[in-house]
Short mmCIF file of C-alpha atoms and ligand atoms in Angstrom, two decimals:
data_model
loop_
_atom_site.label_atom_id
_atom_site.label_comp_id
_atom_site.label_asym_id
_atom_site.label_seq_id
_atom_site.Cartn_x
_atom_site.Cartn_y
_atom_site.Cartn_z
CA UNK A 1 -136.08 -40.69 -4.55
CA UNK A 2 -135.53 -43.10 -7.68
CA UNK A 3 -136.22 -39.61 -9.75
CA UNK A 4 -133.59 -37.55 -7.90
CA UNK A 5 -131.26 -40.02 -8.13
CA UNK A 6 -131.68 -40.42 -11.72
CA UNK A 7 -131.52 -36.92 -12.37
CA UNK A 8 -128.37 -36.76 -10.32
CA UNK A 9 -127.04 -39.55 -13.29
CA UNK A 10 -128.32 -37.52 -15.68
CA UNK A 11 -126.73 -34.42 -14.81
CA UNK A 12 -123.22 -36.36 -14.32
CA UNK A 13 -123.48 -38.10 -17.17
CA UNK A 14 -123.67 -34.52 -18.79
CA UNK A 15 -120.84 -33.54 -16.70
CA UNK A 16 -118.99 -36.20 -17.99
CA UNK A 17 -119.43 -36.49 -21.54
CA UNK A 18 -118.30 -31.86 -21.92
CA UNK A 19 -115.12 -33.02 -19.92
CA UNK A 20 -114.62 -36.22 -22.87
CA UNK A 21 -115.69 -33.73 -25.29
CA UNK A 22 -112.92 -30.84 -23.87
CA UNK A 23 -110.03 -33.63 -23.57
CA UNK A 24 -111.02 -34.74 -27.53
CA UNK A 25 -110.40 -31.11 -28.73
CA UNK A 26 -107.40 -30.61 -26.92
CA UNK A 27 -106.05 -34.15 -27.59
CA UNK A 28 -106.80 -33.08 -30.96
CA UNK A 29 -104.56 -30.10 -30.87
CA UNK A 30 -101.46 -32.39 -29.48
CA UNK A 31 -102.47 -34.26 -32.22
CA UNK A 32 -102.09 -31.95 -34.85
CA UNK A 33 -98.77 -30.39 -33.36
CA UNK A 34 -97.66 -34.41 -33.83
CA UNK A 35 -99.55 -34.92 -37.33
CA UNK A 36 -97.63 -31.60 -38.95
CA UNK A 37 -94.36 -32.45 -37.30
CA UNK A 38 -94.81 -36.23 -38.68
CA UNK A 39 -96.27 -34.52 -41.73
CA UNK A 40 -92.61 -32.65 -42.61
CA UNK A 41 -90.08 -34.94 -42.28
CA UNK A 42 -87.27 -33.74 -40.60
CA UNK A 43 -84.11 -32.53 -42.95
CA UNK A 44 -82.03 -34.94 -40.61
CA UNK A 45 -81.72 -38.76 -41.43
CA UNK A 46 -79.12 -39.55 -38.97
CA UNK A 47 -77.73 -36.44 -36.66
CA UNK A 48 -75.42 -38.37 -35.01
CA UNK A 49 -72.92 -38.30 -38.51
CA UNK A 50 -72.58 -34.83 -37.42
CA UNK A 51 -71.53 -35.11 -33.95
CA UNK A 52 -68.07 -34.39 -33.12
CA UNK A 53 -67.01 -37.67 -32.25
CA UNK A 54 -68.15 -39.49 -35.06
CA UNK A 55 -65.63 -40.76 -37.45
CA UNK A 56 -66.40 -42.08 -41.21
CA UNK A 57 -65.71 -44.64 -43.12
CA UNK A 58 -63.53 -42.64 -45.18
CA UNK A 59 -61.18 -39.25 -44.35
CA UNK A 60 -60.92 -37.55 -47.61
CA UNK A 61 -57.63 -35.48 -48.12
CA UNK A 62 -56.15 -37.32 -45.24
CA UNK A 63 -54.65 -40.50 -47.22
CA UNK A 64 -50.78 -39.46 -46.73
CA UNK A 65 -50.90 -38.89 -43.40
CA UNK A 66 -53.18 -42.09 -42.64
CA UNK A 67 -51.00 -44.11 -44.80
CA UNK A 68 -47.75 -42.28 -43.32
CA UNK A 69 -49.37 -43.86 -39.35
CA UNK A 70 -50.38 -46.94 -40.74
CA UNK A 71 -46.86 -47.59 -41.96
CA UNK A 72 -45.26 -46.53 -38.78
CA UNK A 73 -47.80 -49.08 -36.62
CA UNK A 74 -47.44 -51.29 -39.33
CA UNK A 75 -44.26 -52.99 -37.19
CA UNK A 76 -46.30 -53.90 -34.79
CA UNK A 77 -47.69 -56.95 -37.47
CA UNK A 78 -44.36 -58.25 -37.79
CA UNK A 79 -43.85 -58.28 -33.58
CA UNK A 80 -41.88 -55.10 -33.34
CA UNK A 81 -42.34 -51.72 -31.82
CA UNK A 82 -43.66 -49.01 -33.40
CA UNK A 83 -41.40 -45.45 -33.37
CA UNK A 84 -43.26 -43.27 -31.20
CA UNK A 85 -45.27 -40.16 -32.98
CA UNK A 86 -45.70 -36.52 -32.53
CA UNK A 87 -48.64 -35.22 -34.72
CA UNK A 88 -49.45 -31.71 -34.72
CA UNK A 89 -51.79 -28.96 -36.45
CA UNK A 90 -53.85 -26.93 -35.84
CA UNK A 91 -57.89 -27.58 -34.84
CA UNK A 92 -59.99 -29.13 -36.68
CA UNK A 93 -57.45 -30.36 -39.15
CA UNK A 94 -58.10 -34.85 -38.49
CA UNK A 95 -55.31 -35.73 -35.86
CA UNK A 96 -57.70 -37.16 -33.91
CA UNK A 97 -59.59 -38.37 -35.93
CA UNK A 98 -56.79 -39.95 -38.10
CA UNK A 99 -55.39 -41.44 -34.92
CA UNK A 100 -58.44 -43.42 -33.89
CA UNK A 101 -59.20 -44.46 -37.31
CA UNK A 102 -55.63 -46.27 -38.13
CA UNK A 103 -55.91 -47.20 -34.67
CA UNK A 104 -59.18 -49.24 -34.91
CA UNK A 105 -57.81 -50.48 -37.84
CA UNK A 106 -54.64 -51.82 -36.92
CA UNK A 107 -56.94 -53.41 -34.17
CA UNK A 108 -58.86 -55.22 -36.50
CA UNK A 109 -55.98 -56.36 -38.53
CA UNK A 110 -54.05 -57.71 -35.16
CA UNK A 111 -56.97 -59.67 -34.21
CA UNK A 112 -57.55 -61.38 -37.70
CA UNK A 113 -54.09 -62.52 -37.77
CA UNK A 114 -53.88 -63.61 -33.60
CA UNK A 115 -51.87 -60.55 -32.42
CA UNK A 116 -53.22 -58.62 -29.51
CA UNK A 117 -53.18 -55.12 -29.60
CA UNK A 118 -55.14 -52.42 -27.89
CA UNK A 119 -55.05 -48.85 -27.36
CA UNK A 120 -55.44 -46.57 -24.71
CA UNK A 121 -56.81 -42.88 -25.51
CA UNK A 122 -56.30 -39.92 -23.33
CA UNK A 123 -57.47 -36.31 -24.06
CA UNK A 124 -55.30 -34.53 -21.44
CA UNK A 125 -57.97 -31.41 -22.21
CA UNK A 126 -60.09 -33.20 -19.14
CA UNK A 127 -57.09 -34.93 -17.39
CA UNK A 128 -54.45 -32.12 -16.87
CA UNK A 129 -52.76 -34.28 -13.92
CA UNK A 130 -50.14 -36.89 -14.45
CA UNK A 131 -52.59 -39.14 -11.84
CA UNK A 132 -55.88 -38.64 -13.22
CA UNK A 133 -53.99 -39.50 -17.11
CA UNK A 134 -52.55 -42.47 -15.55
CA UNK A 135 -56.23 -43.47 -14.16
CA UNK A 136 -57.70 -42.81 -17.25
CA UNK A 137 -54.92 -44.88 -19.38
CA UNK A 138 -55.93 -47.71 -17.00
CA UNK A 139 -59.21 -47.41 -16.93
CA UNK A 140 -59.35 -47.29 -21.35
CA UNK A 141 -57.37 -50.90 -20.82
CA UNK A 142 -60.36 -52.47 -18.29
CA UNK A 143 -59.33 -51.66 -15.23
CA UNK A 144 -61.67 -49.65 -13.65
CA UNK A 145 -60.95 -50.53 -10.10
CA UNK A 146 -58.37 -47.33 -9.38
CA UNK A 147 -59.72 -44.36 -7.17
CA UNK A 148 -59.50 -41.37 -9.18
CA UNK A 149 -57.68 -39.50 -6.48
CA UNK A 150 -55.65 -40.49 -3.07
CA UNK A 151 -52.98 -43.11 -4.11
CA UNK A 152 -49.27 -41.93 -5.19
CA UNK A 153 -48.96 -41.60 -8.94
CA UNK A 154 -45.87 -44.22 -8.66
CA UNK A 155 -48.53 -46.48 -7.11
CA UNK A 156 -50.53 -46.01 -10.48
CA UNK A 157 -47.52 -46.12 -12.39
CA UNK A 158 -46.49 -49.89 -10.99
CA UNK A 159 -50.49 -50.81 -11.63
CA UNK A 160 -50.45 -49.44 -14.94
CA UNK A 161 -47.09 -51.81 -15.55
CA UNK A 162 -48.67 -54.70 -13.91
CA UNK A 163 -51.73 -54.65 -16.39
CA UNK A 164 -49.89 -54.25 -19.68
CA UNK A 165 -47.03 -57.06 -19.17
CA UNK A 166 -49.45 -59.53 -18.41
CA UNK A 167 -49.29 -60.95 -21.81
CA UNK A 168 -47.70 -60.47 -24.64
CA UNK A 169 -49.01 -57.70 -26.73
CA UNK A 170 -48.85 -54.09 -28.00
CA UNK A 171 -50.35 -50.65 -26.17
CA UNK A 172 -50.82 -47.87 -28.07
CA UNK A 173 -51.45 -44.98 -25.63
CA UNK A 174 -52.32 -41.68 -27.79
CA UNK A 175 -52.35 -38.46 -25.67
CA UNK A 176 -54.29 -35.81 -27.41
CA UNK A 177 -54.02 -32.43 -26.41
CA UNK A 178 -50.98 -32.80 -24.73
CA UNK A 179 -50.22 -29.38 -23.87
CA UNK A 180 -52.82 -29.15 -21.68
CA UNK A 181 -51.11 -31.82 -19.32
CA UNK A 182 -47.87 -30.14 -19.83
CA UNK A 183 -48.71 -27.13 -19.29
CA UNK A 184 -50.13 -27.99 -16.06
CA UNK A 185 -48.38 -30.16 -14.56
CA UNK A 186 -45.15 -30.83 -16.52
CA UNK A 187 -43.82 -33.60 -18.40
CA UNK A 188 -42.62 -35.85 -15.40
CA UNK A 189 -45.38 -38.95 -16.31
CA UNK A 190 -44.37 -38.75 -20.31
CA UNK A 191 -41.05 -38.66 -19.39
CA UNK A 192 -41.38 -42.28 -17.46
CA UNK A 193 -43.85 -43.41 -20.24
CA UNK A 194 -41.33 -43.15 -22.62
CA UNK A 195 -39.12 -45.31 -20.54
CA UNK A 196 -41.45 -47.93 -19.64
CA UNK A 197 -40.51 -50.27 -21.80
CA UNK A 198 -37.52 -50.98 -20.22
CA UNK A 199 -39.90 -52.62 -17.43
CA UNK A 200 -41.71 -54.38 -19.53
CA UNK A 201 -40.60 -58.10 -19.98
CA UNK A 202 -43.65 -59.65 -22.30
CA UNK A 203 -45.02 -56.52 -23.74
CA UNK A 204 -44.23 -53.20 -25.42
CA UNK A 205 -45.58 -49.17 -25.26
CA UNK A 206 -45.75 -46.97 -28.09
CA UNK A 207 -46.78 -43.27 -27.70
CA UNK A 208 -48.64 -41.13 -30.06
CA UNK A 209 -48.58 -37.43 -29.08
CA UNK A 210 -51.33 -34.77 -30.54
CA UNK A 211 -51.44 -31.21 -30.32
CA UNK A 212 -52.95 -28.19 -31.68
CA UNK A 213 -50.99 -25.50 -30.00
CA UNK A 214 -47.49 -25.65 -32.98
CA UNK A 215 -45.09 -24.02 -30.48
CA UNK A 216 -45.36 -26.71 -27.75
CA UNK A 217 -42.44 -28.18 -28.84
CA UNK A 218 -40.40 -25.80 -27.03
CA UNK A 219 -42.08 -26.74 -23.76
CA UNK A 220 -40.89 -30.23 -23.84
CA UNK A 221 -37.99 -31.39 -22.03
CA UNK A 222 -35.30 -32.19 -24.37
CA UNK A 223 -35.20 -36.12 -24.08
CA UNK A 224 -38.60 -36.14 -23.71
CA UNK A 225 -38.85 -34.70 -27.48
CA UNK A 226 -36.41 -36.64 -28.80
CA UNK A 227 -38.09 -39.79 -27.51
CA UNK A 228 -41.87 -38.82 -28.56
CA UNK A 229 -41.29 -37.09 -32.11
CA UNK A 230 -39.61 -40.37 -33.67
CA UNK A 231 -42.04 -39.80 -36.38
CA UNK A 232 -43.51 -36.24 -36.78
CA UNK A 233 -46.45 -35.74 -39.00
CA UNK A 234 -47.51 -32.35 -39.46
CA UNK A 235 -51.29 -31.90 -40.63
CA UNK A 236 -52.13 -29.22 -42.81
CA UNK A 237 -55.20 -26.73 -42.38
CA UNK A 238 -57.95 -27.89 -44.52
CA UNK A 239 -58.50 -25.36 -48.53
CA UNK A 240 -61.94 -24.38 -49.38
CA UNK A 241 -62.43 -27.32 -51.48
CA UNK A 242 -61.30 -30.16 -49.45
CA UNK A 243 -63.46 -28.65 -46.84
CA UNK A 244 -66.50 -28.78 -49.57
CA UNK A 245 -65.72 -32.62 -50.44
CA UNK A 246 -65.62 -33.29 -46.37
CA UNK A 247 -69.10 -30.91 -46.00
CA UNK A 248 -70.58 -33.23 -48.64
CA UNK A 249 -69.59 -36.83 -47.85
CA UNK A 250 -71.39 -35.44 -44.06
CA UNK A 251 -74.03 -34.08 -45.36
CA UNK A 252 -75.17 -36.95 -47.61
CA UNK A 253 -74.81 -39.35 -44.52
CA UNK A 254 -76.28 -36.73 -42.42
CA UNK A 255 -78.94 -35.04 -44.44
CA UNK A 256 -82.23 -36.11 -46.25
CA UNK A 257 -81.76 -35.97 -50.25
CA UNK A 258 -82.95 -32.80 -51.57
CA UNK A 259 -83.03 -30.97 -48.46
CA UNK A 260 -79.74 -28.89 -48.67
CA UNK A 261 -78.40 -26.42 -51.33
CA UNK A 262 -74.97 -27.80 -52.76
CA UNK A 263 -74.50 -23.39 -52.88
CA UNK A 264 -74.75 -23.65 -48.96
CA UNK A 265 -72.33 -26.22 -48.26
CA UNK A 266 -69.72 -24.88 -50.30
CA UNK A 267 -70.49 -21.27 -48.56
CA UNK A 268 -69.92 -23.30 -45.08
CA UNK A 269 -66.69 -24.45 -46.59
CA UNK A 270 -65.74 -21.18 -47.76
CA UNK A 271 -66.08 -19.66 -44.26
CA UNK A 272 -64.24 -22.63 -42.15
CA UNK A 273 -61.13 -22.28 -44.93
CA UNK A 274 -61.65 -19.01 -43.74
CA UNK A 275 -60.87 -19.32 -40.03
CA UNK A 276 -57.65 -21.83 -40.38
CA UNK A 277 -59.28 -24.43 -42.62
CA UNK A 278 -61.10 -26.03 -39.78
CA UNK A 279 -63.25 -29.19 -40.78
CA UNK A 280 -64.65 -29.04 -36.94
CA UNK A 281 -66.21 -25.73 -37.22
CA UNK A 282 -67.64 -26.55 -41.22
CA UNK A 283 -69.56 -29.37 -39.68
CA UNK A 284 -70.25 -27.38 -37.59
CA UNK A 285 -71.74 -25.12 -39.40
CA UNK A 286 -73.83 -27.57 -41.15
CA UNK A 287 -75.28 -28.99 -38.11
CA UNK A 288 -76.18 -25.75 -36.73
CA UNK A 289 -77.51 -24.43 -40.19
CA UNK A 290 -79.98 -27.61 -40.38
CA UNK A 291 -81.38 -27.04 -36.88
CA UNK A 292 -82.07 -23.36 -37.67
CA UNK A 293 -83.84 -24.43 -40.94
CA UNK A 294 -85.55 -27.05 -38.95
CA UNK A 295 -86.86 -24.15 -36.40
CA UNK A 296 -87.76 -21.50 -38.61
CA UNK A 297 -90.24 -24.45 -40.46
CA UNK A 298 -88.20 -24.40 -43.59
CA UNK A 299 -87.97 -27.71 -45.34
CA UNK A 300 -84.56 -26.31 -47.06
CA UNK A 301 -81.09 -25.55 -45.78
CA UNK A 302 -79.94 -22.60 -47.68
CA UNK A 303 -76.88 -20.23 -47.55
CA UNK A 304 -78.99 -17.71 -45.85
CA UNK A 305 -79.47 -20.24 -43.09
CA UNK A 306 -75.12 -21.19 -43.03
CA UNK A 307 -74.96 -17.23 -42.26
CA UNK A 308 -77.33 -17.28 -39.34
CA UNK A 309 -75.38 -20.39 -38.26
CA UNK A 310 -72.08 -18.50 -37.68
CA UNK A 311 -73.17 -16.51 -34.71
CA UNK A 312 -74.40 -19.27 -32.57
CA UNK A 313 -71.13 -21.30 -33.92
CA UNK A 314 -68.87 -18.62 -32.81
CA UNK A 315 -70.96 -18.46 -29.45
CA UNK A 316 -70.64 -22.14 -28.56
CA UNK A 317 -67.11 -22.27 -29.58
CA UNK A 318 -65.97 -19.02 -26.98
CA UNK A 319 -67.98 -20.46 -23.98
CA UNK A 320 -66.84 -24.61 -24.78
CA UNK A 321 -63.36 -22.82 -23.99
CA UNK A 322 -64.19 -20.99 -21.13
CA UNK A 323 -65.85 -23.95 -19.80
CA UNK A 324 -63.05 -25.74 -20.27
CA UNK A 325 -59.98 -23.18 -18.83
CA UNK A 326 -58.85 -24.47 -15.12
CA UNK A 327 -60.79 -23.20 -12.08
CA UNK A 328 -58.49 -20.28 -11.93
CA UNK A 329 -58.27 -19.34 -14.98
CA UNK A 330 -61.78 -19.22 -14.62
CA UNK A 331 -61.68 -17.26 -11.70
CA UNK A 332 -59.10 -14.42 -13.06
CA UNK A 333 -61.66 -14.56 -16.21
CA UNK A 334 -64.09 -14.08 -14.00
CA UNK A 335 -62.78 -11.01 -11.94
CA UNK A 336 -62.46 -9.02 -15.58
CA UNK A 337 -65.82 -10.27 -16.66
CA UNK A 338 -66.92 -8.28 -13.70
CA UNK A 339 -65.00 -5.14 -13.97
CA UNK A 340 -65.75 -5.29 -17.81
CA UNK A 341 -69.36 -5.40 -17.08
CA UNK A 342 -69.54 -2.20 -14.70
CA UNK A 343 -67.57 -0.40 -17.25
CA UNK A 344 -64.45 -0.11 -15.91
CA UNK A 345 -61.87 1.61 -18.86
CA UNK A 346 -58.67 0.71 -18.06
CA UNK A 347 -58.35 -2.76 -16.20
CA UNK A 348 -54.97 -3.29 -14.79
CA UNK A 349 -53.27 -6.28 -13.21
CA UNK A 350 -53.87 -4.96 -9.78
CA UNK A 351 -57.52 -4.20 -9.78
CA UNK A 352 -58.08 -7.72 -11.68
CA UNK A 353 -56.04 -8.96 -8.80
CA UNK A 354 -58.39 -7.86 -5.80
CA UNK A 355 -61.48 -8.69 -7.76
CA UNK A 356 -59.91 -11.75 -8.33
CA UNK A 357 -59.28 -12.37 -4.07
CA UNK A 358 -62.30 -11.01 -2.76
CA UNK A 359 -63.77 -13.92 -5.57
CA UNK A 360 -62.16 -16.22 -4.02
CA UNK A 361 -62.92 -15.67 -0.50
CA UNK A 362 -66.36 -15.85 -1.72
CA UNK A 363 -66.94 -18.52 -3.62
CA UNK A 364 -64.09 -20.84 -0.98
CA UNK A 365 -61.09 -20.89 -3.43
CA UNK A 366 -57.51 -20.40 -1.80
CA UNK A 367 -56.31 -17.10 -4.44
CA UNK A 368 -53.02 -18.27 -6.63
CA UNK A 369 -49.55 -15.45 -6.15
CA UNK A 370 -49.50 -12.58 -8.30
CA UNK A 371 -46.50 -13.90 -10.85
CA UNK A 372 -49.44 -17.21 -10.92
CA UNK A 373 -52.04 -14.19 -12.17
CA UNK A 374 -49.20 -12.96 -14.56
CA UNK A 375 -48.94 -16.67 -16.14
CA UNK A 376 -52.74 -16.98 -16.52
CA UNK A 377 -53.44 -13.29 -18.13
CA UNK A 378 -51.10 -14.38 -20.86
CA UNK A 379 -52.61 -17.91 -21.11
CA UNK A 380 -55.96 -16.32 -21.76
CA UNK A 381 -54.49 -13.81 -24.23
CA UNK A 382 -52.89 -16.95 -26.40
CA UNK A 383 -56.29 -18.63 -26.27
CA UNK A 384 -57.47 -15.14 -27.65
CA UNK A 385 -60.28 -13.95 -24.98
CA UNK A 386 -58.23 -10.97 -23.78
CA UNK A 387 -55.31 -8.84 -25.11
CA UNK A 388 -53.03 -7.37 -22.08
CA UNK A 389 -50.51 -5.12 -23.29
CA UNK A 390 -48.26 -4.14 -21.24
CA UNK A 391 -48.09 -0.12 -20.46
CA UNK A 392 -45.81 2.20 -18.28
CA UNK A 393 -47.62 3.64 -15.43
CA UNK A 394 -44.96 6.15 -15.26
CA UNK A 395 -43.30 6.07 -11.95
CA UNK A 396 -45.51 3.67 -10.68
CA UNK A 397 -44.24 0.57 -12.71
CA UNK A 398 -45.65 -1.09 -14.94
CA UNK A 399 -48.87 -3.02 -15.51
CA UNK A 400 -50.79 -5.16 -18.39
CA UNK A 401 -54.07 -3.35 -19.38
CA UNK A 402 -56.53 -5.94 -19.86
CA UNK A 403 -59.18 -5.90 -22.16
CA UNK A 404 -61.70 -8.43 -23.23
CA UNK A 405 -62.24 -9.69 -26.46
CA UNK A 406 -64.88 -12.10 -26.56
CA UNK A 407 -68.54 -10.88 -26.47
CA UNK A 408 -69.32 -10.76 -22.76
CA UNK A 409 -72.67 -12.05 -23.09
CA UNK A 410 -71.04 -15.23 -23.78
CA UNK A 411 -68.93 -14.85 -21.23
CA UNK A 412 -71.52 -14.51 -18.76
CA UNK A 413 -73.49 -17.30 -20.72
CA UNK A 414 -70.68 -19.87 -19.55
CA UNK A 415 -70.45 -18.69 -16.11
CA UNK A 416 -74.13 -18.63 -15.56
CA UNK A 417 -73.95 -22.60 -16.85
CA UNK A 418 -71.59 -23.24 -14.54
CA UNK A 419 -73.43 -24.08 -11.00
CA UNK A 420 -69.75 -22.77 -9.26
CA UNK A 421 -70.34 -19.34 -10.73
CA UNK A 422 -73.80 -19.42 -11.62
CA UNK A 423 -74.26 -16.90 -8.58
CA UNK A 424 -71.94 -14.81 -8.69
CA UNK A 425 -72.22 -13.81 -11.95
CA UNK A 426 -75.03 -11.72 -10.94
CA UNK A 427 -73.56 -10.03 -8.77
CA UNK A 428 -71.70 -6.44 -8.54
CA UNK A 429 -68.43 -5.57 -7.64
CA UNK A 430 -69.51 -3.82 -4.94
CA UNK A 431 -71.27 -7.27 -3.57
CA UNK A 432 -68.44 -9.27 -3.94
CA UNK A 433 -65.46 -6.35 -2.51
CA UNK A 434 -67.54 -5.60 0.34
CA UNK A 435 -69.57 -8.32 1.67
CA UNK A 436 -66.59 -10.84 3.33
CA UNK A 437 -67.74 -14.37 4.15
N1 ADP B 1 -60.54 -35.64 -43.76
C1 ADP B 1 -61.68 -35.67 -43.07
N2 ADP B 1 -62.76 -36.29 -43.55
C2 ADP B 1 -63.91 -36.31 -42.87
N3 ADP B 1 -64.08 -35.77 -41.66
C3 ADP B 1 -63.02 -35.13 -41.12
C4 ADP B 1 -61.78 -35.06 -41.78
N4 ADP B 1 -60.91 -34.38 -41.00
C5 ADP B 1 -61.59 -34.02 -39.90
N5 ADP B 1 -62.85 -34.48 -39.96
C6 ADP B 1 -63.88 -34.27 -38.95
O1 ADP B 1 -63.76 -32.95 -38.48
C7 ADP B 1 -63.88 -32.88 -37.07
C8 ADP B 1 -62.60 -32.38 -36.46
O2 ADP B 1 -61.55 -33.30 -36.69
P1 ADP B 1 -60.55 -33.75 -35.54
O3 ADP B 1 -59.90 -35.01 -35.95
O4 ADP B 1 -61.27 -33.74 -34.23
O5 ADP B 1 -59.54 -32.53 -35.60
P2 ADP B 1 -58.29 -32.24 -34.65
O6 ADP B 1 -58.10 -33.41 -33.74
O7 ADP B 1 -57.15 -32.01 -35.60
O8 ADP B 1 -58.66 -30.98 -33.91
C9 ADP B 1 -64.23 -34.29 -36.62
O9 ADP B 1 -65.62 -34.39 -36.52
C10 ADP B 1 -63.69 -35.16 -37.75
O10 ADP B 1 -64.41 -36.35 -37.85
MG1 MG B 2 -58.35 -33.37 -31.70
#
């Protein structure tokens, strides 16, 4: 019995001490995945320099138009009110990141000297309704207790008064992206924004307005303009070189020493000067070029790596704007995503049209008028993912022919991300024209 039982221990203990033995070799293959990644230190120091929200210390090539703000605010010190300003440029070229920096600044200097300021920021890219800007504005000055939907916007409005005059002090509320507010839903709330200060008793409003999109000026109400655009300052796309001194200042913040080719950062700058002088997409670039190194197990960016960085630049830059196009532009987009993919030539207004229904029976959307369709076609040829000329038919009228101009994988790449579409996008026309809810 004692025997048995002892071999029984035996045998176990056996047993036991292969399984130890198989978990030491393959702890010991984790273990060398983790020794030759700690082994290579990563080209990054500090990632986060090249995130799109981070602002430095310093904004080289931007010290006119930061001084030209900071002088504008600057009236705030001596207990007036700042002239409202329009700033506009094109992408990538520092408004908003000029904006916040004098901004914080002015902040700082207020508080060292007793005078409260504070600032409210809006991008109107996520808040196209006058509500949900209102909500937000209130919600940047600490009050977070406002549903984000169900209350009138004159409700808001009065809250919105109630929680700047409680003091005396200075709001700076900065709307970036403006046209994508106005262009959805009109210019009613800037229009009593720029009058609020006659309600105000203790406190005062000034308004900084951003926007990429240079002819938005002429969708502005008259006194609305007049009242925002004060001040204008106009921001100028980016040369090769400034771009380079920008690339660098990153990179040395972002970047291990050694690591990087000084040929490969001015290539990156060389490309963004290319496409408008855009300091967004050369960090871009940078960022992306560094994790490709990083993959392929190189401990050097090079210019080889920049060039493979343009593509998958180029990709997340077409589906951030689809992503970020209203449901129904999303859902026109949509319809010639699908006709595109099943080869259909000639795409006209009409047969983008029924796609466009049956897709939103489908998915539960109520489908916008045809004139609606008209506005949104044209909208998505101005952001540059279609062209829709517009051809005689003859005696039938005429129509736009639409054709797409982004790569449709990364259409479809956006769509599939999207849990709303993520379905659909499968599917074929025939699917979606035939099978009713
Ligand atoms: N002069 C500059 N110096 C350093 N970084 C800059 C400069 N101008 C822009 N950037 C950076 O480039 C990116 C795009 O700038 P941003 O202010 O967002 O452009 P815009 O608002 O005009 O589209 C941001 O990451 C910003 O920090
Ligand atoms: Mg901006």
């Amino acid at each position: 019995m004692i025997r048995v039982k002892h071999i029984h221990l035996y045998t176990f203990a056996i047993e036991y001490v292969v399984v130890l033995m198989e978990q030491v070799t393959w702890l010991s293959d984790v273990d060398d995945i983790f020794d030759n990644l700690l082994k290579k230190p990563s080209i990054f120091t500090n990632k986060r320099v090249l995130s799109h929200d981070f602002i430095p210390e310093k904004l080289p090539h931007r010290e006119a138009e930061i001084k030209r703000l900071a002088f504008i605010l600057a009236t705030a010190l001596k207990g007036g009110k700042p002239s409202n300003v329009f700033m506009y440029g094109k992408t990538g070229t520092g408004k908003t990141a000029v904006a916040k920096y004098v901004l914080k600044k002015l902040i700082e200097k207020g508080s060292a000297i007793g005078l409260s300021f504070k600032y409210a920021y809006v991008n109107c890219r996520y808040r196209k309704s006058n509500y949900r800007v209102i909500v937000k504005i209130l919600e940047e000055l600490g009050e977070t207790r406002v549903p984000s939907t169900g209350l009138p916007t004159d409700f808001v409005l009065d809250k919105l008064i109630k929680v700047i005059d409680y003091k005396e002090q200075l709001v700076t509320i900065i709307f970036d992206e403006l046209d994508w507010l106005v262009k959805s839903s009109g210019d009613d709330v800037l229009y009593q924004l720029t009058r609020i200060n006659n309600d105000l008793k203790k406190s005062q409003v000034s308004l900084i307005g951003i926007t990429n999109d240079l002819k938005f000026r002429e969708y502005l109400d008259s006194r609305v303009l007049s009242s925002l655009s004060e001040e204008n300052i106009i921001f100028k796309p980016y040369n090769a070189q400034q771009l380079y001194d920008i690339l660098k200042q990153r990179a040395r913040m972002a970047l291990r020493d050694g690591t990087y080719d000084d040929e490969a950062l001015k290539l990156a700058a060389a490309l963004a000067a290319q496409e408008h002088g855009d300091a967004r997409r050369a960090i871009d670039l940078l960022r992306v070029a560094a994790e490709i190194a990083e993959r392929e197990g190189s401990n050097r960016l090079s210019s080889e790596h920049i060039y493979k960085a343009q593509d998958e630049v180029d990709r997340d830059v077409i589906e951030e704007s689809i992503r970020d196009l209203p449901t129904q532009e999303q859902l026109v987009l949509l319809a010639i995503t699908i006709l595109h993919r099943e080869r259909e030539r000639k795409i006209t207004t009409g047969m983008v049209r029924s796609v466009y229904e049956q897709l939103c029976d489908f998915i539960g959307y109520s489908p916008v008028t045809l004139r609606r369709i008209n506005d949104i076609l044209s909208d998505l040829e101005m952001l540059g993912i279609i062209t829709a000329p517009v051809v005689s038919l003859g005696r039938y009228g005429r129509t736009k022919l639409i054709r797409l101009e982004v790569p449709i994988s990364s259409v479809i790449r956006a769509f599939k991300n999207d849990e709303r579409f993520s379905d659909v996008i499968n599917k074929k026309k025939a699917d979606i024209m035939f099978k009713q809810k």
